[in-house]
Amino acid sequence: MPDTTEQRPYHHGNLRTELLDAAERSLRVHGVDRLSLRDLARDIGVSHAAPRRHFADRRALLDALAESGFVRLGAELRAAVDELDEKDDLAARLHAFAAAYVRFATENAALTGLMNSSKHRPGATAVAEAAAAAFGQISDLIEEGQARGELAEGDPEDIGLVLYATVLGITSMRNSGMIEPGRLEGLVDTAVTQFLRGARPAEPR
């Protein structure tokens, strides 16, 4: 009996997008170790060779998935801040930013893990650039706060990294089951409040 897999169409529709969607579904259910181009091709009904028109190998697929994740994250972070009224203060903007990150990272735990492990991999330039674009927004908020005199002077990237490290730790603890879901919102609020308290300009003596 002939191999029906080989008789499947070489490609159909927007194959790249379909592969990334299927890869994310597989990642969510099975984890990164079980993700393969051949299995994804079978799942969406194309020949096993078809995915290689878009991804040279499994690593290329994973990098593309991480990159698309950072693009989505960046859009969600931007939307969360942009939804606020123009007169809302820095605290409201940072709370919205942090809450949006935590929401994304906890709803997409496996994808976030892949994103974080991929962005510093040698050769993953596109992933690193997408990550920088997403998280560069927090530096913009820090610079805005410094310009208004609400935050102490210093490297905006370094200052923003302190807040990011805090919310990253909270999401990591939630995703590993160390924090109950009901505590998440309160912890994020506390993290941002404590950050702002520590980052305020020193009172003149």
Coordinates of N, CA and C in Angstrom, one line a residue:
M1 N 0.9 -1.2 0.0 CA 0.0 0.0 0.0 C 0.9 1.2 0.0
P2 N 0.6 2.2 -0.9 CA 1.5 3.4 -1.0 C 1.4 4.2 0.3
D3 N 2.5 5.0 0.5 CA 2.6 5.9 1.7 C 1.7 7.1 1.4
T4 N 0.6 7.2 2.1 CA -0.3 8.3 1.8 C 0.3 9.7 2.2
T5 N 1.2 9.6 3.2 CA 1.9 10.9 3.6 C 2.5 11.6 2.4
E6 N 3.2 10.8 1.6 CA 3.9 11.4 0.4 C 3.0 11.9 -0.6
Q7 N 1.7 11.5 -0.6 CA 0.7 12.0 -1.6 C 0.0 13.3 -1.1
R8 N 0.3 13.7 0.1 CA -0.3 14.9 0.6 C 0.2 16.1 -0.1
P9 N -0.6 17.2 -0.2 CA -0.1 18.4 -0.9 C 1.2 19.0 -0.3
Y10 N 2.0 19.6 -1.2 CA 3.3 20.1 -0.7 C 3.1 21.3 0.2
H11 N 2.1 22.1 -0.1 CA 1.8 23.2 0.8 C 0.3 23.6 0.5
H12 N -0.2 24.4 1.4 CA -1.6 24.9 1.2 C -1.8 26.1 2.1
G13 N -2.6 27.0 1.5 CA -2.9 28.2 2.3 C -1.6 28.9 2.8
N14 N -1.7 29.5 4.0 CA -0.5 30.2 4.6 C 0.2 29.1 5.5
L15 N 1.0 28.3 4.9 CA 1.6 27.2 5.6 C 2.4 27.6 6.8
R16 N 3.2 28.7 6.6 CA 4.0 29.2 7.7 C 3.2 29.5 9.0
T17 N 2.1 30.2 8.8 CA 1.3 30.6 9.9 C 0.6 29.3 10.5
E18 N 0.2 28.4 9.7 CA -0.4 27.2 10.2 C 0.6 26.3 11.0
L19 N 1.8 26.3 10.5 CA 2.8 25.5 11.2 C 3.1 26.2 12.6
L20 N 3.2 27.5 12.6 CA 3.4 28.2 13.9 C 2.3 28.0 14.9
D21 N 1.1 28.0 14.4 CA -0.1 27.8 15.2 C -0.1 26.3 15.7
A22 N 0.2 25.4 14.9 CA 0.2 24.0 15.3 C 1.4 23.8 16.3
A23 N 2.5 24.4 16.0 CA 3.6 24.3 16.9 C 3.3 24.8 18.3
E24 N 2.6 25.9 18.4 CA 2.2 26.5 19.7 C 1.2 25.5 20.4
R25 N 0.3 25.0 19.7 CA -0.6 24.0 20.3 C 0.1 22.8 20.9
S26 N 1.1 22.3 20.1 CA 1.8 21.1 20.5 C 2.7 21.5 21.7
L27 N 3.3 22.7 21.7 CA 4.1 23.1 22.8 C 3.3 23.2 24.1
R28 N 2.1 23.7 24.0 CA 1.3 23.9 25.2 C 0.9 22.5 25.8
V29 N 0.7 21.5 24.9 CA 0.2 20.2 25.4 C 1.3 19.3 25.8
H30 N 2.4 19.2 24.9 CA 3.4 18.2 25.0 C 4.8 18.7 25.5
G31 N 5.0 20.1 25.4 CA 6.3 20.6 25.7 C 7.2 20.6 24.5
V32 N 8.3 21.3 24.7 CA 9.2 21.6 23.6 C 9.9 20.3 23.1
D33 N 10.2 19.3 24.0 CA 11.0 18.2 23.6 C 10.3 17.3 22.5
R34 N 9.0 17.3 22.5 CA 8.2 16.4 21.6 C 7.8 17.1 20.3
L35 N 8.2 18.4 20.1 CA 7.8 19.1 19.0 C 8.7 18.7 17.8
S36 N 8.1 18.3 16.6 CA 8.9 18.0 15.5 C 8.2 18.4 14.2
L37 N 9.0 18.8 13.2 CA 8.4 19.2 11.9 C 7.6 18.1 11.3
R38 N 8.0 16.9 11.3 CA 7.3 15.8 10.7 C 5.9 15.7 11.3
D39 N 5.9 15.7 12.7 CA 4.6 15.5 13.3 C 3.6 16.7 13.0
L40 N 4.2 17.9 12.9 CA 3.4 19.1 12.6 C 2.8 19.0 11.2
A41 N 3.7 18.5 10.3 CA 3.2 18.3 8.9 C 2.0 17.3 8.8
R42 N 2.2 16.3 9.6 CA 1.1 15.3 9.6 C -0.2 15.9 10.2
D43 N 0.0 16.6 11.2 CA -1.2 17.2 11.9 C -2.0 18.1 11.1
I44 N -1.3 18.9 10.2 CA -2.0 19.9 9.4 C -2.3 19.4 8.0
G45 N -1.8 18.1 7.7 CA -2.2 17.5 6.4 C -1.4 17.9 5.2
V46 N -0.1 18.0 5.4 CA 0.8 18.3 4.3 C 1.9 17.3 4.3
S47 N 2.7 17.2 3.2 CA 3.8 16.3 3.1 C 4.9 16.6 4.2
H48 N 5.6 15.6 4.6 CA 6.6 15.9 5.6 C 7.7 16.8 5.1
A49 N 7.9 17.0 3.8 CA 8.9 17.9 3.3 C 8.4 19.3 3.2
A50 N 7.1 19.5 3.2 CA 6.5 20.9 3.0 C 7.0 21.9 4.0
P51 N 7.2 21.6 5.3 CA 7.6 22.6 6.3 C 9.0 23.2 6.0
R52 N 9.8 22.5 5.3 CA 11.2 22.9 5.1 C 11.2 24.1 4.0
R53 N 10.1 24.3 3.4 CA 10.1 25.5 2.6 C 10.1 26.8 3.4
H54 N 9.8 26.7 4.7 CA 9.7 27.9 5.6 C 10.7 27.7 6.7
F55 N 11.0 26.5 7.2 CA 11.9 26.3 8.3 C 12.9 25.3 7.9
A56 N 14.2 25.7 8.0 CA 15.2 24.7 7.5 C 15.3 23.5 8.5
D57 N 15.0 23.7 9.7 CA 15.1 22.6 10.7 C 14.2 23.0 11.9
R58 N 14.2 22.1 12.9 CA 13.4 22.3 14.1 C 13.8 23.5 14.8
R59 N 15.1 23.8 14.9 CA 15.6 25.0 15.6 C 15.1 26.3 15.0
A60 N 15.0 26.3 13.7 CA 14.5 27.5 13.0 C 13.0 27.7 13.3
L61 N 12.3 26.6 13.4 CA 10.9 26.7 13.8 C 10.7 27.2 15.2
L62 N 11.5 26.7 16.1 CA 11.4 27.2 17.5 C 11.8 28.6 17.6
D63 N 12.8 29.1 16.9 CA 13.2 30.5 16.9 C 12.0 31.3 16.3
A64 N 11.4 30.9 15.3 CA 10.3 31.7 14.7 C 9.1 31.7 15.7
L65 N 8.9 30.6 16.4 CA 7.8 30.6 17.4 C 8.1 31.6 18.5
A66 N 9.4 31.6 19.0 CA 9.8 32.5 20.0 C 9.7 34.0 19.6
E67 N 10.1 34.2 18.3 CA 10.0 35.6 17.8 C 8.6 36.1 17.7
S68 N 7.7 35.2 17.2 CA 6.3 35.6 17.1 C 5.7 35.8 18.4
G69 N 6.1 35.0 19.4 CA 5.7 35.2 20.8 C 6.0 36.6 21.3
F70 N 7.3 37.1 21.1 CA 7.7 38.4 21.5 C 6.9 39.5 20.8
V71 N 6.6 39.3 19.5 CA 5.8 40.3 18.8 C 4.4 40.4 19.4
R72 N 3.8 39.3 19.7 CA 2.5 39.3 20.3 C 2.6 39.9 21.7
L73 N 3.6 39.6 22.5 CA 3.7 40.1 23.8 C 3.9 41.7 23.7
G74 N 4.7 42.1 22.8 CA 4.9 43.5 22.7 C 3.7 44.3 22.3
A75 N 2.8 43.7 21.5 CA 1.6 44.3 21.1 C 0.6 44.4 22.3
E76 N 0.6 43.3 23.1 CA -0.3 43.3 24.3 C 0.2 44.3 25.4
L77 N 1.5 44.4 25.5 CA 2.0 45.4 26.5 C 1.7 46.8 26.0
R78 N 1.8 47.1 24.7 CA 1.5 48.4 24.2 C 0.0 48.7 24.3
A79 N -0.8 47.7 24.0 CA -2.2 48.0 24.1 C -2.7 48.2 25.5
A80 N -2.1 47.5 26.5 CA -2.5 47.7 27.9 C -2.2 49.1 28.4
V81 N -1.0 49.7 27.9 CA -0.7 51.1 28.3 C -1.5 52.1 27.5
D82 N -1.7 51.8 26.3 CA -2.4 52.7 25.4 C -3.9 52.9 25.8
E83 N -4.4 51.9 26.4 CA -5.8 51.9 26.8 C -6.1 52.9 27.9
L84 N -5.0 53.3 28.6 CA -5.2 54.3 29.7 C -5.5 55.7 29.2
D85 N -6.1 56.5 30.0 CA -6.3 57.9 29.7 C -5.0 58.6 29.7
E86 N -4.9 59.6 28.9 CA -3.6 60.4 28.8 C -3.2 61.0 30.1
K87 N -4.2 61.3 31.0 CA -3.8 61.9 32.3 C -3.4 60.9 33.3
D88 N -3.5 59.6 33.0 CA -3.1 58.6 34.0 C -1.7 58.7 34.3
D89 N -1.3 58.5 35.6 CA 0.1 58.8 36.0 C 1.0 57.6 35.7
L90 N 2.3 57.7 36.0 CA 3.2 56.7 35.7 C 2.9 55.4 36.5
A91 N 2.4 55.5 37.7 CA 2.1 54.3 38.5 C 1.0 53.5 37.7
A92 N 0.0 54.1 37.2 CA -1.0 53.4 36.5 C -0.5 52.7 35.2
R93 N 0.4 53.4 34.6 CA 1.0 52.8 33.3 C 1.9 51.6 33.7
L94 N 2.7 51.7 34.7 CA 3.5 50.6 35.1 C 2.7 49.4 35.6
H95 N 1.7 49.7 36.3 CA 0.8 48.6 36.8 C 0.1 47.9 35.6
A96 N -0.3 48.7 34.6 CA -0.9 48.1 33.4 C 0.1 47.3 32.7
F97 N 1.3 47.8 32.5 CA 2.4 47.0 31.8 C 2.7 45.7 32.5
A98 N 2.9 45.8 33.8 CA 3.3 44.6 34.6 C 2.1 43.6 34.6
A99 N 0.9 44.0 34.7 CA -0.2 43.1 34.7 C -0.4 42.4 33.4
A100 N -0.2 43.2 32.3 CA -0.3 42.6 31.0 C 0.8 41.5 30.7
Y101 N 2.0 41.8 31.2 CA 3.1 40.8 31.1 C 2.8 39.5 31.9
V102 N 2.3 39.7 33.1 CA 2.0 38.5 33.9 C 0.9 37.7 33.3
R103 N -0.1 38.4 32.8 CA -1.2 37.7 32.2 C -0.8 36.9 31.0
F104 N 0.1 37.5 30.1 CA 0.6 36.8 29.0 C 1.4 35.6 29.4
A105 N 2.3 35.8 30.3 CA 3.3 34.8 30.7 C 2.6 33.6 31.4
T106 N 1.5 33.9 32.2 CA 0.9 32.8 32.9 C -0.1 32.1 31.9
E107 N -0.7 32.8 31.0 CA -1.6 32.1 30.1 C -0.9 31.4 29.0
N108 N 0.4 31.7 28.8 CA 1.2 31.1 27.7 C 2.5 30.6 28.3
A109 N 2.4 29.8 29.4 CA 3.6 29.4 30.2 C 4.7 28.7 29.3
A110 N 4.3 27.7 28.5 CA 5.3 27.0 27.7 C 5.9 27.9 26.7
L111 N 5.1 28.7 26.0 CA 5.7 29.6 25.0 C 6.6 30.6 25.7
T112 N 6.2 31.1 26.8 CA 7.1 32.1 27.5 C 8.4 31.5 27.9
G113 N 8.4 30.2 28.3 CA 9.6 29.5 28.6 C 10.5 29.4 27.4
L114 N 9.9 29.1 26.3 CA 10.7 29.0 25.0 C 11.3 30.3 24.6
M115 N 10.5 31.4 24.8 CA 10.9 32.7 24.4 C 12.1 33.1 25.3
N116 N 12.0 32.9 26.5 CA 13.1 33.3 27.4 C 14.4 32.5 27.2
S117 N 14.2 31.2 26.8 CA 15.4 30.4 26.6 C 16.1 30.6 25.2
S118 N 15.3 31.2 24.3 CA 15.8 31.4 23.0 C 16.4 32.8 22.7
K119 N 16.0 33.8 23.5 CA 16.4 35.2 23.1 C 17.9 35.4 23.3
H120 N 18.6 34.6 24.1 CA 20.0 34.8 24.3 C 20.9 33.8 23.6
R121 N 20.2 32.9 22.8 CA 21.0 31.9 22.1 C 21.8 32.5 21.0
P122 N 23.0 32.1 20.8 CA 23.9 32.7 19.8 C 23.2 32.4 18.4
G123 N 23.1 33.4 17.6 CA 22.6 33.3 16.3 C 21.1 33.6 16.2
A124 N 20.4 33.7 17.3 CA 19.0 34.0 17.3 C 18.7 35.5 17.3
T125 N 19.2 36.1 16.2 CA 19.2 37.6 16.1 C 17.8 38.1 16.1
A126 N 16.9 37.5 15.3 CA 15.5 38.0 15.1 C 14.8 37.9 16.4
V127 N 15.0 36.8 17.2 CA 14.4 36.6 18.5 C 14.8 37.7 19.4
A128 N 16.1 38.0 19.5 CA 16.7 39.0 20.4 C 16.1 40.4 20.0
E129 N 16.0 40.7 18.7 CA 15.4 42.0 18.3 C 14.0 42.1 18.7
A130 N 13.2 41.0 18.5 CA 11.8 41.1 18.9 C 11.6 41.3 20.4
A131 N 12.5 40.6 21.2 CA 12.5 40.7 22.7 C 12.8 42.2 23.1
A132 N 13.8 42.7 22.4 CA 14.3 44.1 22.7 C 13.1 45.1 22.4
A133 N 12.4 44.9 21.3 CA 11.3 45.8 21.0 C 10.2 45.7 22.0
A134 N 9.9 44.5 22.5 CA 8.8 44.3 23.4 C 9.2 45.0 24.8
F135 N 10.4 44.7 25.3 CA 10.8 45.1 26.6 C 11.3 46.6 26.6
G136 N 11.6 47.1 25.4 CA 12.1 48.4 25.3 C 11.0 49.4 25.7
Q137 N 9.8 49.0 25.7 CA 8.7 49.8 26.1 C 8.8 50.2 27.6
I138 N 9.4 49.3 28.4 CA 9.5 49.7 29.8 C 10.5 50.8 30.0
S139 N 11.6 50.7 29.2 CA 12.6 51.8 29.3 C 12.0 53.1 28.9
D140 N 11.1 53.1 28.0 CA 10.4 54.4 27.6 C 9.6 54.9 28.7
L141 N 8.9 54.0 29.5 CA 8.1 54.5 30.6 C 9.0 55.0 31.7
I142 N 10.2 54.4 31.9 CA 11.1 54.9 32.9 C 11.6 56.2 32.6
E143 N 12.0 56.4 31.3 CA 12.5 57.7 30.8 C 11.4 58.8 31.0
E144 N 10.1 58.4 30.7 CA 9.0 59.4 30.9 C 8.9 59.8 32.4
G145 N 9.1 58.8 33.3 CA 9.0 59.1 34.7 C 10.2 60.0 35.2
Q146 N 11.3 59.7 34.6 CA 12.5 60.5 35.0 C 12.3 62.0 34.5
A147 N 11.8 62.1 33.3 CA 11.6 63.5 32.7 C 10.6 64.3 33.6
R148 N 9.6 63.6 34.2 CA 8.7 64.3 35.0 C 9.1 64.4 36.4
G149 N 10.3 63.9 36.8 CA 10.8 64.0 38.1 C 10.2 63.0 39.1
E150 N 9.5 62.0 38.5 CA 8.9 61.0 39.4 C 9.8 59.8 39.7
L151 N 10.9 59.7 39.0 CA 11.9 58.6 39.2 C 13.3 59.2 39.2
A152 N 14.1 58.5 40.0 CA 15.5 59.0 40.1 C 16.2 58.8 38.8
E153 N 17.3 59.5 38.6 CA 18.1 59.4 37.4 C 18.8 58.1 37.4
G154 N 19.2 57.7 36.2 CA 20.0 56.4 36.1 C 19.7 55.8 34.7
D155 N 20.3 54.7 34.4 CA 20.1 54.1 33.1 C 18.7 53.5 33.1
P156 N 17.8 54.0 32.2 CA 16.5 53.5 32.2 C 16.4 52.0 31.9
E157 N 17.3 51.4 31.2 CA 17.2 50.0 30.9 C 17.5 49.2 32.2
D158 N 18.5 49.6 32.9 CA 18.9 49.0 34.2 C 17.7 49.1 35.2
I159 N 17.2 50.3 35.3 CA 16.1 50.5 36.3 C 14.9 49.6 35.9
G160 N 14.5 49.6 34.6 CA 13.4 48.8 34.1 C 13.7 47.3 34.4
L161 N 14.9 46.9 34.3 CA 15.3 45.5 34.5 C 14.9 45.0 35.9
V162 N 15.0 45.9 36.8 CA 14.7 45.6 38.2 C 13.2 45.2 38.3
L163 N 12.4 46.0 37.7 CA 10.9 45.7 37.7 C 10.6 44.4 36.9
Y164 N 11.2 44.3 35.8 CA 11.0 43.1 35.0 C 11.4 41.8 35.7
A165 N 12.6 41.9 36.4 CA 13.1 40.7 37.1 C 12.1 40.3 38.2
T166 N 11.5 41.3 38.8 CA 10.5 41.0 39.9 C 9.3 40.3 39.3
V167 N 8.7 40.9 38.3 CA 7.5 40.3 37.7 C 7.8 38.9 37.0
L168 N 9.0 38.8 36.5 CA 9.4 37.5 35.9 C 9.4 36.5 37.0
G169 N 10.0 36.9 38.2 CA 10.0 35.9 39.3 C 8.7 35.5 39.8
I170 N 7.7 36.5 39.8 CA 6.4 36.1 40.2 C 5.7 35.2 39.3
T171 N 5.9 35.4 38.0 CA 5.2 34.5 37.0 C 5.9 33.2 37.0
S172 N 7.2 33.1 37.2 CA 7.9 31.8 37.2 C 7.4 31.0 38.4
M173 N 7.2 31.7 39.6 CA 6.6 31.0 40.7 C 5.2 30.5 40.5
R174 N 4.4 31.4 39.9 CA 3.0 31.0 39.6 C 3.0 29.8 38.6
N175 N 3.8 29.8 37.5 CA 3.8 28.7 36.6 C 4.3 27.4 37.1
S176 N 5.1 27.5 38.2 CA 5.7 26.3 38.8 C 4.8 25.8 39.9
G177 N 3.7 26.5 40.2 CA 2.7 26.1 41.2 C 3.1 26.6 42.6
M178 N 4.0 27.5 42.7 CA 4.4 27.9 44.0 C 3.5 29.0 44.6
I179 N 2.8 29.7 43.7 CA 1.9 30.7 44.1 C 0.5 30.4 43.6
E180 N -0.5 30.6 44.5 CA -1.9 30.3 44.1 C -2.4 31.4 43.1
P181 N -3.3 31.1 42.2 CA -3.8 32.1 41.2 C -4.4 33.3 41.9
G182 N -5.1 33.1 43.0 CA -5.7 34.2 43.6 C -4.8 35.3 44.2
R183 N -3.5 34.9 44.4 CA -2.6 35.9 45.0 C -1.8 36.7 43.9
L184 N -2.0 36.3 42.6 CA -1.2 36.9 41.6 C -1.4 38.4 41.4
E185 N -2.7 38.8 41.3 CA -2.9 40.3 41.1 C -2.4 41.1 42.3
G186 N -2.6 40.7 43.5 CA -2.1 41.4 44.6 C -0.6 41.5 44.7
L187 N 0.1 40.4 44.3 CA 1.6 40.4 44.3 C 2.1 41.4 43.2
V188 N 1.5 41.4 42.1 CA 1.9 42.3 41.0 C 1.7 43.7 41.4
D189 N 0.6 44.1 42.1 CA 0.4 45.4 42.6 C 1.5 45.8 43.6
T190 N 1.8 44.9 44.5 CA 2.8 45.1 45.5 C 4.1 45.3 44.9
A191 N 4.5 44.5 43.9 CA 5.8 44.6 43.2 C 5.9 46.0 42.6
V192 N 4.9 46.5 41.9 CA 5.0 47.8 41.2 C 5.1 48.9 42.3
T193 N 4.2 48.8 43.3 CA 4.2 49.8 44.3 C 5.6 49.9 45.0
Q194 N 6.2 48.8 45.4 CA 7.5 48.8 46.0 C 8.6 49.3 45.1
F195 N 8.5 48.9 43.8 CA 9.4 49.4 42.9 C 9.4 50.9 42.8
L196 N 8.2 51.5 42.7 CA 8.1 52.9 42.6 C 8.6 53.6 43.9
R197 N 8.3 53.0 45.0 CA 8.8 53.6 46.3 C 10.3 53.7 46.3
G198 N 10.9 52.6 45.8 CA 12.4 52.6 45.9 C 13.0 53.4 44.8
A199 N 12.3 53.6 43.7 CA 12.9 54.3 42.5 C 12.6 55.8 42.6
R200 N 11.9 56.3 43.6 CA 11.7 57.8 43.7 C 12.9 58.5 43.9
P201 N 13.0 59.8 43.4 CA 14.2 60.6 43.7 C 14.4 60.8 45.2
A202 N 15.6 60.9 45.6 CA 15.9 61.1 47.1 C 15.4 62.5 47.5
E203 N 14.8 62.5 48.7 CA 14.4 63.8 49.2 C 15.6 64.7 49.5
P204 N 15.5 66.0 49.1 CA 16.6 66.9 49.4 C 16.9 67.0 50.9
R205 N 18.1 67.1 51.3 CA 18.4 67.2 52.7 C 18.5 68.7 53.2

